[in-house]
XYZ file of C-alpha atoms in Angstrom:
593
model
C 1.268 10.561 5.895
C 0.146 14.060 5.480
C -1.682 16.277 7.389
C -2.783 19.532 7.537
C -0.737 22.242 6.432
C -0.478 23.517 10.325
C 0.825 26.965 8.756
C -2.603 27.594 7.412
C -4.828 26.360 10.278
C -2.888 28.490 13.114
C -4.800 31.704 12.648
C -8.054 29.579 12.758
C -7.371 26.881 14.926
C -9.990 27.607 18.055
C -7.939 29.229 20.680
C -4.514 26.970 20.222
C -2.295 29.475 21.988
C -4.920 29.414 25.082
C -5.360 25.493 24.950
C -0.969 24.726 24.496
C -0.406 24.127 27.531
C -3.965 23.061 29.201
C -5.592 20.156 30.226
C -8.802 18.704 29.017
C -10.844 20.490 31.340
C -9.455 24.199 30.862
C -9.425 22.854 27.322
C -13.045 22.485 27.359
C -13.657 25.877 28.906
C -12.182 27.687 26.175
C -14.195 26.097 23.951
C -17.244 26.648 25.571
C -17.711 29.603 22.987
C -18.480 27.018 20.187
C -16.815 27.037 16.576
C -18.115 30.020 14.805
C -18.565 30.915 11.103
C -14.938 31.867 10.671
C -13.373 28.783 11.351
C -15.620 26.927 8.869
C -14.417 25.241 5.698
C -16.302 26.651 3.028
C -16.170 23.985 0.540
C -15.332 20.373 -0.110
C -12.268 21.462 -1.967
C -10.708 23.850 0.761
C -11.141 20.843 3.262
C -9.496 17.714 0.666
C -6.931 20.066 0.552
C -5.735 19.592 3.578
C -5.847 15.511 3.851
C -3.404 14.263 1.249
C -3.444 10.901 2.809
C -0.583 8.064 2.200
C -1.220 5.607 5.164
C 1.507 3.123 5.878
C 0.036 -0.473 4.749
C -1.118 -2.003 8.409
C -0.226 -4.546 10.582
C 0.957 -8.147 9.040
C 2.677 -10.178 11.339
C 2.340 -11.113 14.868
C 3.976 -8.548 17.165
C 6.744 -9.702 19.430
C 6.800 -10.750 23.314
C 8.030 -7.325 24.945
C 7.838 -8.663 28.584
C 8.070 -6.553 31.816
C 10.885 -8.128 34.051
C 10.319 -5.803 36.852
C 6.046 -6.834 37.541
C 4.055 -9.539 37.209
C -0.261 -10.002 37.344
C -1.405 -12.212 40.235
C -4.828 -13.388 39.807
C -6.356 -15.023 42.751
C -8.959 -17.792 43.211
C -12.406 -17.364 43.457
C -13.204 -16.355 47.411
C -9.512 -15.750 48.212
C -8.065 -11.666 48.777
C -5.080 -9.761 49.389
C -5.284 -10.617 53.083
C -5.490 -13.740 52.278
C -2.651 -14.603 50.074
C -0.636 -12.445 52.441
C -1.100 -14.365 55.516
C -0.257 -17.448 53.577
C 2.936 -16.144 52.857
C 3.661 -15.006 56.054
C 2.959 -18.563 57.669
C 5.474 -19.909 54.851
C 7.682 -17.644 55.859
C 7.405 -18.552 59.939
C 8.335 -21.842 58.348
C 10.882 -21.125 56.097
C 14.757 -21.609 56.653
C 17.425 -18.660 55.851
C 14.443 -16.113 55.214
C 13.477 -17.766 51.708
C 10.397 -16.322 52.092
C 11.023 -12.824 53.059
C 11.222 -11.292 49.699
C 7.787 -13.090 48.447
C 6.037 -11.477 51.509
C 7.929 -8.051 50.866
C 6.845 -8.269 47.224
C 2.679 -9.380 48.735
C 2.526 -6.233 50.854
C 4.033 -3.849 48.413
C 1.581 -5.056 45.752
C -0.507 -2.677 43.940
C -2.716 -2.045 41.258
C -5.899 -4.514 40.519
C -8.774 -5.024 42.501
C -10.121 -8.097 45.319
C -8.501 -10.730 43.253
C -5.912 -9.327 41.385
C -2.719 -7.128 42.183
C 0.534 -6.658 40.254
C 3.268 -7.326 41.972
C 6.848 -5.652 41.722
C 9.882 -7.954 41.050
C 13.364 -7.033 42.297
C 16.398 -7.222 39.957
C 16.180 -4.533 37.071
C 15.559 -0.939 37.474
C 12.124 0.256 35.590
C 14.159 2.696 33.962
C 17.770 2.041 33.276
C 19.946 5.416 33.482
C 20.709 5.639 30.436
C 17.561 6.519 29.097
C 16.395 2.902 27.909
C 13.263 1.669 28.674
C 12.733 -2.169 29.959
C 11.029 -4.088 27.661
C 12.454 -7.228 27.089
C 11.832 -10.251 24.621
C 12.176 -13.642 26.119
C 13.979 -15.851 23.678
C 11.582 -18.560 22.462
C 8.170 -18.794 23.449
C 8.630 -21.113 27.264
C 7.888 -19.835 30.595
C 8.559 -16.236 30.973
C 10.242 -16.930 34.762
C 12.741 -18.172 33.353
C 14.116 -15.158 31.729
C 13.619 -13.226 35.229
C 16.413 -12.223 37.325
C 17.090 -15.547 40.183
C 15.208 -13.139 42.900
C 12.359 -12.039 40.700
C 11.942 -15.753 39.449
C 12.276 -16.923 42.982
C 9.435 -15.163 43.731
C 6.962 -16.111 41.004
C 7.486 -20.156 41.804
C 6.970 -19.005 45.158
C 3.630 -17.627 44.167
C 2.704 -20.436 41.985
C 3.043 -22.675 44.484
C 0.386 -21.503 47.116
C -3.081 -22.073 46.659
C -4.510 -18.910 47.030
C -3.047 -18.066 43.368
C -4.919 -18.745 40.249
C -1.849 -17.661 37.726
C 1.036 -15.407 37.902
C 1.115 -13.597 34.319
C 3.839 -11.570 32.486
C 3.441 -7.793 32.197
C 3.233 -7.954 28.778
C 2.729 -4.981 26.308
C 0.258 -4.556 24.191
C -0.232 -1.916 21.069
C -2.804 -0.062 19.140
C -4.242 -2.562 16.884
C -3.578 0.186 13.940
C -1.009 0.901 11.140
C 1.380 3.172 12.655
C 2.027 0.326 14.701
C 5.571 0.002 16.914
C 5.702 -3.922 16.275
C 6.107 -3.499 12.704
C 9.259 -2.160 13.884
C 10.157 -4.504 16.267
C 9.317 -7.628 14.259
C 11.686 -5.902 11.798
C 14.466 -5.870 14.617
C 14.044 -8.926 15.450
C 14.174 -10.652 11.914
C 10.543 -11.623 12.187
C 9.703 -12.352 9.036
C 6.557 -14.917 9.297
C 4.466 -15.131 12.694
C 5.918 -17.600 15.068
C 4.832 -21.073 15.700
C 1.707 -20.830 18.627
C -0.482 -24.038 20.196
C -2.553 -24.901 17.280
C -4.771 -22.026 17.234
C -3.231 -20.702 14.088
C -5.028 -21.572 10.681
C -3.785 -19.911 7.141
C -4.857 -16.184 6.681
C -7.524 -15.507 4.336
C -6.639 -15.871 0.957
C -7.014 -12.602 -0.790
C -6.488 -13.588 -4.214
C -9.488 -15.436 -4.178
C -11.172 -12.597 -2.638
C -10.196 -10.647 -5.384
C -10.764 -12.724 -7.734
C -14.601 -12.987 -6.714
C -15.560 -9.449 -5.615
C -12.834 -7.491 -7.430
C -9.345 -7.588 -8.311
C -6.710 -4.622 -8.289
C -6.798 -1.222 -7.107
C -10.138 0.423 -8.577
C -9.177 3.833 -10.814
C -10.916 7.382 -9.534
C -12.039 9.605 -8.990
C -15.321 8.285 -11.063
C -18.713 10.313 -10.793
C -21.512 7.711 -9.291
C -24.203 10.243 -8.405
C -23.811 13.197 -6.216
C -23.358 12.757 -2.472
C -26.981 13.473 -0.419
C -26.743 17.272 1.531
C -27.314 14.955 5.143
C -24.438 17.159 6.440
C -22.256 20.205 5.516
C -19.162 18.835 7.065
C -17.044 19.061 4.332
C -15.067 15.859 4.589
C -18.073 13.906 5.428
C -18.107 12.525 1.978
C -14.932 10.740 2.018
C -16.775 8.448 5.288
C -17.661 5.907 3.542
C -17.820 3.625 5.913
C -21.139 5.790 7.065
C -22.838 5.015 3.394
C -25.748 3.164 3.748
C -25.637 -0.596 2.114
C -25.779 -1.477 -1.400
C -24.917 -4.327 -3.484
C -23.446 -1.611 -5.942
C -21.804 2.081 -5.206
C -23.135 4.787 -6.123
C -24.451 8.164 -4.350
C -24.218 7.483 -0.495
C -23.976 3.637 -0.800
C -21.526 1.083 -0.768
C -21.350 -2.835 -0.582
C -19.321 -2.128 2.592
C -21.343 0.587 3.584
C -23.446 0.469 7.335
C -26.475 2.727 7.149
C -25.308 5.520 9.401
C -26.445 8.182 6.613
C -29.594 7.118 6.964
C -29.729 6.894 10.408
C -28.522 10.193 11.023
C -30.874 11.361 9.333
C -33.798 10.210 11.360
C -32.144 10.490 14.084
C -30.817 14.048 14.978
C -29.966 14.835 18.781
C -32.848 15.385 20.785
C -31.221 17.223 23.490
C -30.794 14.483 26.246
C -27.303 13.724 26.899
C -25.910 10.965 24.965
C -24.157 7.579 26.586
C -20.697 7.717 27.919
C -18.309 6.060 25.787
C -14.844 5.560 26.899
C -11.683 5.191 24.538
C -8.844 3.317 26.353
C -5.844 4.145 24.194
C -3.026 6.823 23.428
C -5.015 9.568 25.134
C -7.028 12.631 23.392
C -4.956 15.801 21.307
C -5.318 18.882 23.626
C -6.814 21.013 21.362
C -8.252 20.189 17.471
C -11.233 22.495 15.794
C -13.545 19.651 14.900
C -13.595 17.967 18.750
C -17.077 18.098 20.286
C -15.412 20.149 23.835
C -19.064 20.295 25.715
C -18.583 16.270 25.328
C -15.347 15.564 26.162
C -15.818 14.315 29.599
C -12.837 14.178 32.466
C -10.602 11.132 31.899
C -7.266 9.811 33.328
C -3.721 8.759 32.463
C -2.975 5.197 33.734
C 0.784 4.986 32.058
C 2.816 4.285 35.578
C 6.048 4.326 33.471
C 7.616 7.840 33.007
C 9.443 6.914 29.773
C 6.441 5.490 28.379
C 4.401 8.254 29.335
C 6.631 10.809 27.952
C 4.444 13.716 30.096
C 7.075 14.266 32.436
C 5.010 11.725 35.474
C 3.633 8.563 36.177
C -0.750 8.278 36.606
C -2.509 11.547 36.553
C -6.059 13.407 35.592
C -4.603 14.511 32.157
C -4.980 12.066 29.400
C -3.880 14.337 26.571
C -1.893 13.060 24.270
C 1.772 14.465 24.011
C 2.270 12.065 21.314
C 4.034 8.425 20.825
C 7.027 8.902 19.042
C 10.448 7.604 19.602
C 14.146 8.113 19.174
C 15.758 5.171 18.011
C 16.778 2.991 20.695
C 14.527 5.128 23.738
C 12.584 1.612 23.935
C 15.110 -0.894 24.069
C 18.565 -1.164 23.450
C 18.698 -0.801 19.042
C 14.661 -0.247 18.606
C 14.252 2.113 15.485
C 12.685 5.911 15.947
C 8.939 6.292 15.051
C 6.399 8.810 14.293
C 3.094 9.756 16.521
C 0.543 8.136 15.605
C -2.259 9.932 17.685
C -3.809 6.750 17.662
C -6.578 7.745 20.613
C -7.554 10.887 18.767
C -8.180 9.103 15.667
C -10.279 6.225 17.205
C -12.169 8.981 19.209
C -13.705 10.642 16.377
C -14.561 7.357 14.665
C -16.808 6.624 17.813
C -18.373 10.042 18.158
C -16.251 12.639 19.438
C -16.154 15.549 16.538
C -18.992 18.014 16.795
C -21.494 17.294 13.803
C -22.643 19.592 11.274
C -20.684 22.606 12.317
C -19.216 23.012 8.430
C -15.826 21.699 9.913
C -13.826 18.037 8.598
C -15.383 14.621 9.384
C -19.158 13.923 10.021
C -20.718 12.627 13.197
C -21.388 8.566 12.980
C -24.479 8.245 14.718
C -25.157 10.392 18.180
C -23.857 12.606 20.228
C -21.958 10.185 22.523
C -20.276 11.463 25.134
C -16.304 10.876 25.438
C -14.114 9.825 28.817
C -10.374 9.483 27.430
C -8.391 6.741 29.269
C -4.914 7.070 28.330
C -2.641 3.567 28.596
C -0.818 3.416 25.486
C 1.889 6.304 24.826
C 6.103 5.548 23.660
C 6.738 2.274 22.746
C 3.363 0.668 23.664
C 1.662 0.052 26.796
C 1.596 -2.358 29.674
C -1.231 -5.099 31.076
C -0.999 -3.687 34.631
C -1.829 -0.097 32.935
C -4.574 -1.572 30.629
C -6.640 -3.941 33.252
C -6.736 -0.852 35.466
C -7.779 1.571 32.929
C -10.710 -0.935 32.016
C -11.785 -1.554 35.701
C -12.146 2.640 36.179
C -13.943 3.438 32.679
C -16.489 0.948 33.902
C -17.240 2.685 37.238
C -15.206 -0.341 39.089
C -12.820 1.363 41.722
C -8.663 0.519 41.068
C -6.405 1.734 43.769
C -4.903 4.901 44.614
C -7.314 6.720 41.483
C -9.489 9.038 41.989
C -13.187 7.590 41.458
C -14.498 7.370 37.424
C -17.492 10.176 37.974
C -18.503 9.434 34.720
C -18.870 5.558 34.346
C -18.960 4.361 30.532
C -21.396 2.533 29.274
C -19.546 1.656 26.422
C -15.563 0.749 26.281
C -13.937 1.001 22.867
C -10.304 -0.962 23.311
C -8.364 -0.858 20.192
C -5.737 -2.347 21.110
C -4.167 -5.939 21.585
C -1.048 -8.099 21.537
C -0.343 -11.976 20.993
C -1.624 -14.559 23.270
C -4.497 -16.057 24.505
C -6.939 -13.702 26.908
C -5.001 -14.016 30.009
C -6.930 -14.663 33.598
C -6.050 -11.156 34.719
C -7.651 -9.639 31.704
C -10.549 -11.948 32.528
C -10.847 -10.841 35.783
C -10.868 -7.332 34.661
C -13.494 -7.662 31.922
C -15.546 -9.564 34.056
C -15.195 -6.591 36.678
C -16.740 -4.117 34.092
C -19.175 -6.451 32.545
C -20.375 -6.765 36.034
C -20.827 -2.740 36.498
C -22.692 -2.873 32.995
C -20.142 -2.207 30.607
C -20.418 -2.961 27.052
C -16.826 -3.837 26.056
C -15.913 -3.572 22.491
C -12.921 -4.630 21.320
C -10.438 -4.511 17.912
C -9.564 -8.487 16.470
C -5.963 -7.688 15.914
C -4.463 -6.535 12.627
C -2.194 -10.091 12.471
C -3.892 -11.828 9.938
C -4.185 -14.885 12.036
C -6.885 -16.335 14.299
C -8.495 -14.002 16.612
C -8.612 -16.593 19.393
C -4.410 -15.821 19.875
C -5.186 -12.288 20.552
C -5.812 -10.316 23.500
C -8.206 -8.911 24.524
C -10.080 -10.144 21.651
C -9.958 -13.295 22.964
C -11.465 -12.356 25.876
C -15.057 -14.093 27.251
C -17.728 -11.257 27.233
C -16.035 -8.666 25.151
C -17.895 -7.557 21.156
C -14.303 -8.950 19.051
C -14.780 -6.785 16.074
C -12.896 -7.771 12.370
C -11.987 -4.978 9.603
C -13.405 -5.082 6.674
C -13.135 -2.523 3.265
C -15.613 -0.637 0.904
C -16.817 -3.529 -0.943
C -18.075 -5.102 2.708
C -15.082 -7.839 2.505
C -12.509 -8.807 4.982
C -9.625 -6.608 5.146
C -6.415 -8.456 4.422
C -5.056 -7.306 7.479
C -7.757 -8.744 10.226
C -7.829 -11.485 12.611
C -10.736 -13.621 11.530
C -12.044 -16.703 12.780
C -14.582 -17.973 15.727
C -14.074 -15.835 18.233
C -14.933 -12.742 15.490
C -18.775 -11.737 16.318
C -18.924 -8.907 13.950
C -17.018 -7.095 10.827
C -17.101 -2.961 10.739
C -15.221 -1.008 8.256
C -11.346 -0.735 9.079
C -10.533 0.084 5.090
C -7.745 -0.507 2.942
C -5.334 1.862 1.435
C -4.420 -0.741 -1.353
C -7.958 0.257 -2.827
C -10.298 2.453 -4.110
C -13.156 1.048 -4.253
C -15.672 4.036 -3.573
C -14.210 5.738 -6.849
C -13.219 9.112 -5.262
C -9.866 9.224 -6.204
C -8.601 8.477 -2.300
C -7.488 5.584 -0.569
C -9.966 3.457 1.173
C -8.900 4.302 4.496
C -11.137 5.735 7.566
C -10.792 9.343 7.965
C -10.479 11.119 11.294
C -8.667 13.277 13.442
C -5.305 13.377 14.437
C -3.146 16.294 15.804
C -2.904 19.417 13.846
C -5.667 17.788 11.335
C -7.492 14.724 9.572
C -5.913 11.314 8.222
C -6.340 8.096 6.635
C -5.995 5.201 8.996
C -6.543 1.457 8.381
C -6.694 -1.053 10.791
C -9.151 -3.343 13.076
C -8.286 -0.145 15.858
C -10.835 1.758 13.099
C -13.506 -0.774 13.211
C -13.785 -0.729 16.819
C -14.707 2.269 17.568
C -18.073 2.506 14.273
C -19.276 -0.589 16.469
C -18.934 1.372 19.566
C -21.165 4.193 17.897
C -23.117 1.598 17.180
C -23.344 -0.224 20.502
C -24.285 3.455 21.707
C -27.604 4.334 19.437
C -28.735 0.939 21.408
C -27.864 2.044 25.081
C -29.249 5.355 24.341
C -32.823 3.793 23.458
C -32.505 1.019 26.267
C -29.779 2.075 28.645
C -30.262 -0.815 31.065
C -28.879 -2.708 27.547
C -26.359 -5.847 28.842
C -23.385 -6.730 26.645
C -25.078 -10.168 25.910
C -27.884 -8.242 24.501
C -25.745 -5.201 22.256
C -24.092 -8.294 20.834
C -27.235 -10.508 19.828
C -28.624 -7.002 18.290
C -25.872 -6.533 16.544
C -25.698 -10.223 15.381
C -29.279 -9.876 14.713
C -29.152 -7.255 12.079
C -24.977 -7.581 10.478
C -25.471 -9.016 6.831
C -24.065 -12.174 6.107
C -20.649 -12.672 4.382
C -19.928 -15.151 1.617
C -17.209 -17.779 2.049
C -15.187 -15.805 -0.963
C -16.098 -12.473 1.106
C -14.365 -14.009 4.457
C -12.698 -17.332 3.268
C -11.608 -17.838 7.487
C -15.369 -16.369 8.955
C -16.031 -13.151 10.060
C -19.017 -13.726 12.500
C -22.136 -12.902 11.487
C -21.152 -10.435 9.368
C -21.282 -6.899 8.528
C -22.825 -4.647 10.679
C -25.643 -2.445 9.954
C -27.277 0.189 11.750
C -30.615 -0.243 10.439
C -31.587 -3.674 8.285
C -31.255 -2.674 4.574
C -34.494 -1.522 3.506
C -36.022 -1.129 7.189
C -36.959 2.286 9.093
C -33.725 3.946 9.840
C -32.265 1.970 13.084
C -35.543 0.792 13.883
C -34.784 -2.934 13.691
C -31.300 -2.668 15.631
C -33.122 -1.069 18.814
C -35.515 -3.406 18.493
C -33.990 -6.636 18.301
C -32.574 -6.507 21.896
C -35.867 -6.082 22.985
C-alpha cells in the first residue's frame, strides 16, 4: 500500500517531534493549539497525491485455531462466584488422595482477569514467552477438544474444572484478529496449507455467489475516472470526495450519490455540531497512532492497553494507560515457530476515523461521518493478534463495567465499535462479557467477519445482543468478502478494491487514517465502525437509547437488498442515515421513539 510521502509531511505534521515519544494525553495537549492554515491541503490534487492506494484483496478463508496453552476462560453459573468455586475446590481437595487437587486450587486463587462469574485462569506447563523470542500460540491439530493438546498438568486441571458444578464452561484462550485486509491469518492459513475453510457443525452454507451478483448489478471492474457531476462544497476536506460510502443513496451515481451510498452528506449537512459534547464511542482494537494531523485531539478521550502479553504488545510492558499504537508488524517467525513477517496495519487508527475521530472541515484529508463523537481507544490487538482474556476485559471497561486490577473507565462508552473476530461460535465468556456491557447501556457494534461464510461461526458476531454488521461496496451489494447470513442485522459499506464503481479513477476501498497518512482499506472491520457513527447520531438525540432499540432503528430505516444483491441475506439491508427522500436523519431518530 502507499502512504504518504512522510518526507513531505514532516515540516507540517502538527508538532511530531513534541508528540514522538508521548502518550495520548500529552499528545492531546500539544494539540490543544488546533491545526492552523499552514498545515492545510490546499487542493484536492495536493491531498490525492499523497494516497496512491493498492490495498491487499481481504480476508477469504477462515483463520486458523491459534490457542493459548498457558490460560483458559472459566465462566461460572448463574448465582455462583469466585468464593464459591474456590471453596469447592478446596473441599475436593480435603478429599483428595496424593494432593490431586492442589494444583486446581493453586490455579482458583491465582485466577485473574473477568468479573463475578468469569476469571481466566493460568495453566502450568509452557512458559508465556519461550526464550527464544517465540511467542505461544499454538494450533491444535484437528478441530476436538482443545484439553487435549494441553500439557498433562494444565489438562489435569481443566477436567478438574469441568467437573464441579459451580462451572458453566472452561474455554480456550483463543486469538482473535482485526476483521480487515492486512490480516495475520491470511498468513497463517498460508502456513498451514489452508487452502479452503475447514469442515465446522453444519453452520456453514456456500458463500455468495458473485458471478451472479455481477451478472445482475454489474460485471468487471468499472473504468475511471468518469465525470458524473461535480461533488457538492458540504466540506473542504480535501479527500472527502473519495468517501463514498458518505454519498447519499441513489439508484444511479452521479454527484454525491451512489447505489451503495448512506446519506451522511446530507445529514451533515443539517446537522452541524451544536456545541454539546458528542457520545463516547469506544474502538477496541490495535490502539490509536500517537500523533496524525487530521485526529480530532480535544476528542480523543483517555483509553487503556489491555495486551497482558509483552511480545504481543510490542511496547516494552504488559496492561497500561497508553493505548497508542507502536504498530503490528512482525519478523518472520516472532509469532510462532516458521510464521511469515508482516507489515502494520494500524488497523485501530483506521477504524477510528471511520467512526468519527478526524476533526471535520479543517481543509485537512478525510471528512467527518456524522458528529463529533467522542473517542476512548482500547487497545487489545497488537503482533500477531490478540487474545479472549484481553478482549472480554477490554469490553467490560469501555462499558463502564469494572475488570480487575484497571484503573476505573472515567469515560464510559456508549457505543463499542469491535472490529474484530475469529472462528467459532460466540463463546459463554464472551456472552458473559457482552451481557456485562449491555447491562451498563452499551451499544455493542460489531464486524461479521471477512470469511465469506456464515456469520453465526464467528465471534463476536455471533454474539446475543451485539449490532453484527456485513460489508457491502459502492453499488450497495454484498462485498465478496463478508460473512452473511441470519445472524447479519445490517450491511454498511466495507468496499472493494476489485472495483470502481464510483468512477473516480480509485479503488473502491474506505479511506482513512493510518500512521504517517491516509489509506484504502476493505473489510467488514470498515463497516463497523460507519454503523457506529451511526448508532451515535441516535444516542446523541436519545441518550437513554438501549441496544434493542439502535438496532430496530437501524432495521427500521436500512433499504432492502435483492436476492441477486445478497444471494446468502444480509439483514435488513443497507443502512441509511436518513430514509431516502426524508428530512435529513429525521426518520432514524425517530423510529426508536
Amino acid at each position: 500500500m502507499r502512504r504518504f510521502d512522510r518526507k513531505a509531511l514532516r515540516d507540517r505534521r502538527l508538532g511530531a517531534d513534541a508528540l514522538k515519544s508521548a502518550g495520548l494525553l500529552a499528545a492531546a495537549l500539544a494539540a490543544s493549539q488546533g491545526i492552523c492554515g499552514a498545515n492545510a491541503q490546499e487542493s484536492f490534487a495536493e491531498a490525492s497525491r499523497q494516497i496512491l492506494p493498492a490495498a491487499a484483496p481481504a480476508l477469504a478463508t477462515t483463520p486458523p485455531r491459534l490457542v493459548d496453552p498457558t490460560r483458559v476462560l472459566v465462566t461460572l453459573r448463574s448465582g455462583e462466584n469466585r468464593e464459591s468455586l474456590r471453596n469447592e475446590a478446596t473441599r475436593r481437595q480435603r478429599e483428595s488422595a496424593g494432593g490431586s487437587m492442589d494444583a486446581v486450587v493453586a490455579a482458583i486463587q491465582s485466577a485473574g482477569g473477568g468479573s463475578g462469574r468469569s476469571l481466566v485462569v493460568a495453566l502450568p506447563g509452557s512458559g508465556r514467552e519461550r526464550s527464544d523470542g517465540t511467542a505461544l500460540p499454538s494450533v491444535p491439530a484437528g478441530g476436538g477438544d482443545f484439553a487435549a493438546n494441553l500439557a498433562p498438568e494444565a489438562a489435569g486441571i481443566v477436567a478438574a474444572l469441568r467437573q464441579m458444578p459451580q462451572v458453566a464452561s472452561v474455554e480456550p484462550n483463543m486469538m482473535r484478529f482485526a476483521t480487515q485486509a492486512a490480516n495475520p491469518a491470511d498468513n497463517f492459513n498460508a502456513l498451514l496449507g489452508i487452502d479452503s475453510p475447514p469442515a465446522t457443525d453444519g453452520f456453514r452454507s456456500q458463500s455468495p455467489d458473485v458471478g451472479a451478483i455481477d451478472a445482475v448489478i454489474g460485471s468487471g471492474r468499472v473504468g475511471g475516472p468518469a465525470r458524473i457531476g461535480a461533488p457538492s462544497g458540504l466540506s473542504d476536506d480535501p479527500l472527502s470526495q473519495l468517501q463514498w460510502q458518505l454519498f447519499d443513496n441513489a439508484p444511479q451515481a452521479g454527484a454525491d450519490r451512489l447505489p451503495g451510498g448512506t446519506g451522511f452528506r446530507t445529514f451533515r449537512a443539517t446537522h452541524r455540531q451544536d456545541g454539546n459534547p458528542g457520545p463516547v464511542v469506544a474502538i477496541i482494537d490495535t490502539g490509536l497512532v500517537a500523533s496524525h494531523q487530521d485526529l480530532a485531539r480535544n476528542r480523543i478521550l483517555p483509553g487503556y492497553d489491555f495486551i497482558s502479553l509483552d511480545l504481543v504488545a510490542n511496547d516494552g510492558d504488559g496492561r497500561d494507560a497508553n493505548p497508542s499504537d507502536p504498530g503490528d508488524g512482525t519478523t518472520a517467525g516472532l509469532c510462532f515457530t516458521g510464521s511469515p513477517a508482516t507489515a502494520s496495519t494500524w488497523h485501530g487508527s483506521h477504524v477510528a476515523g471511520i467512526a468519527g475521530a478526524v476533526e471535520g472541515d479543517n481543509r485537512l484529508g478525510i471528512g467527518l461521518p456524522g458528529i463529533p463523537v467522542r473517542i476512548v481507544p482500547v487497545r487489545v490487538l497488537g503482533r500477531c493478534g490478540g487474545f479472549d482474556a484481553d478482549i472480554i476485559d477490554a469490553l467490560r471497561w469501555a462499558a463502564g463495567v469494572p475488570v480487575p486490577g484497571v484503573p476505573d473507565n472515567p469515560n464510559p462508552a456508549k457505543v463499542i465499535n469491535m472490529s474484530l473476530g475469529g472462528p467459532g461460535a460466540c463463546p459463554a465468556a464472551y456472552q458473559a462479557a457482552v451481557d456485562d456491557a449491555l447491562a451498563a447501556g452499551a451499544v455493542i457494534v460489531v464486524a461479521a467477519g471477512n470469511s465469506a461464510e456464515d456469520a453465526r461461526q464467528s465471534s463476536p458476531a455471533s454474539c446475543a445482543g451485539v449490532i453484527t454488521v456485513a460489508a457491502s461496496d459502492a453499488r450497495g451489494a454484498i462485498s465478496p468478502y463478508s460473512n452473511y447470513g441470519p445472524r447479519i442485522d445490517v450491511m454498511a459499506p466495507g468496499g472493494n478494491t476489485q472495483r470502481d464503481d464510483d468512477r473516480n479513477g480509485q479503488p473502491d476501498g474506505i479511506l482513512s487514517i493510518v500512521s504517517g497518512g491516509y489509506e484504502f482499506k476493505e473489510g467488514t472491520s470498515m463497516a463497523a465502525p460507519l454503523v457506529s457513527a451511526m448508532v451515535a447520531t441516535l444516542v446523541a438525540a436519545r441518550p437513554a437509547m438501549t441496544a434493542e432499540e439502535a438496532r430496530r432503528a437501524l432495521v427500521a430505516t436500512a433499504l432492502a437488498r435483492s436476492g441477486e444483491a445478497c444471494p446468502q441475506g444480509c439483514g435488513a439491508g443497507l443502512v441509511q442515515v436518513s430514509s431516502p427522500g426524508a428530512g435529513a436523519a429525521r426518520s432514524l431518530a425517530g423510529s426508536a421513539r
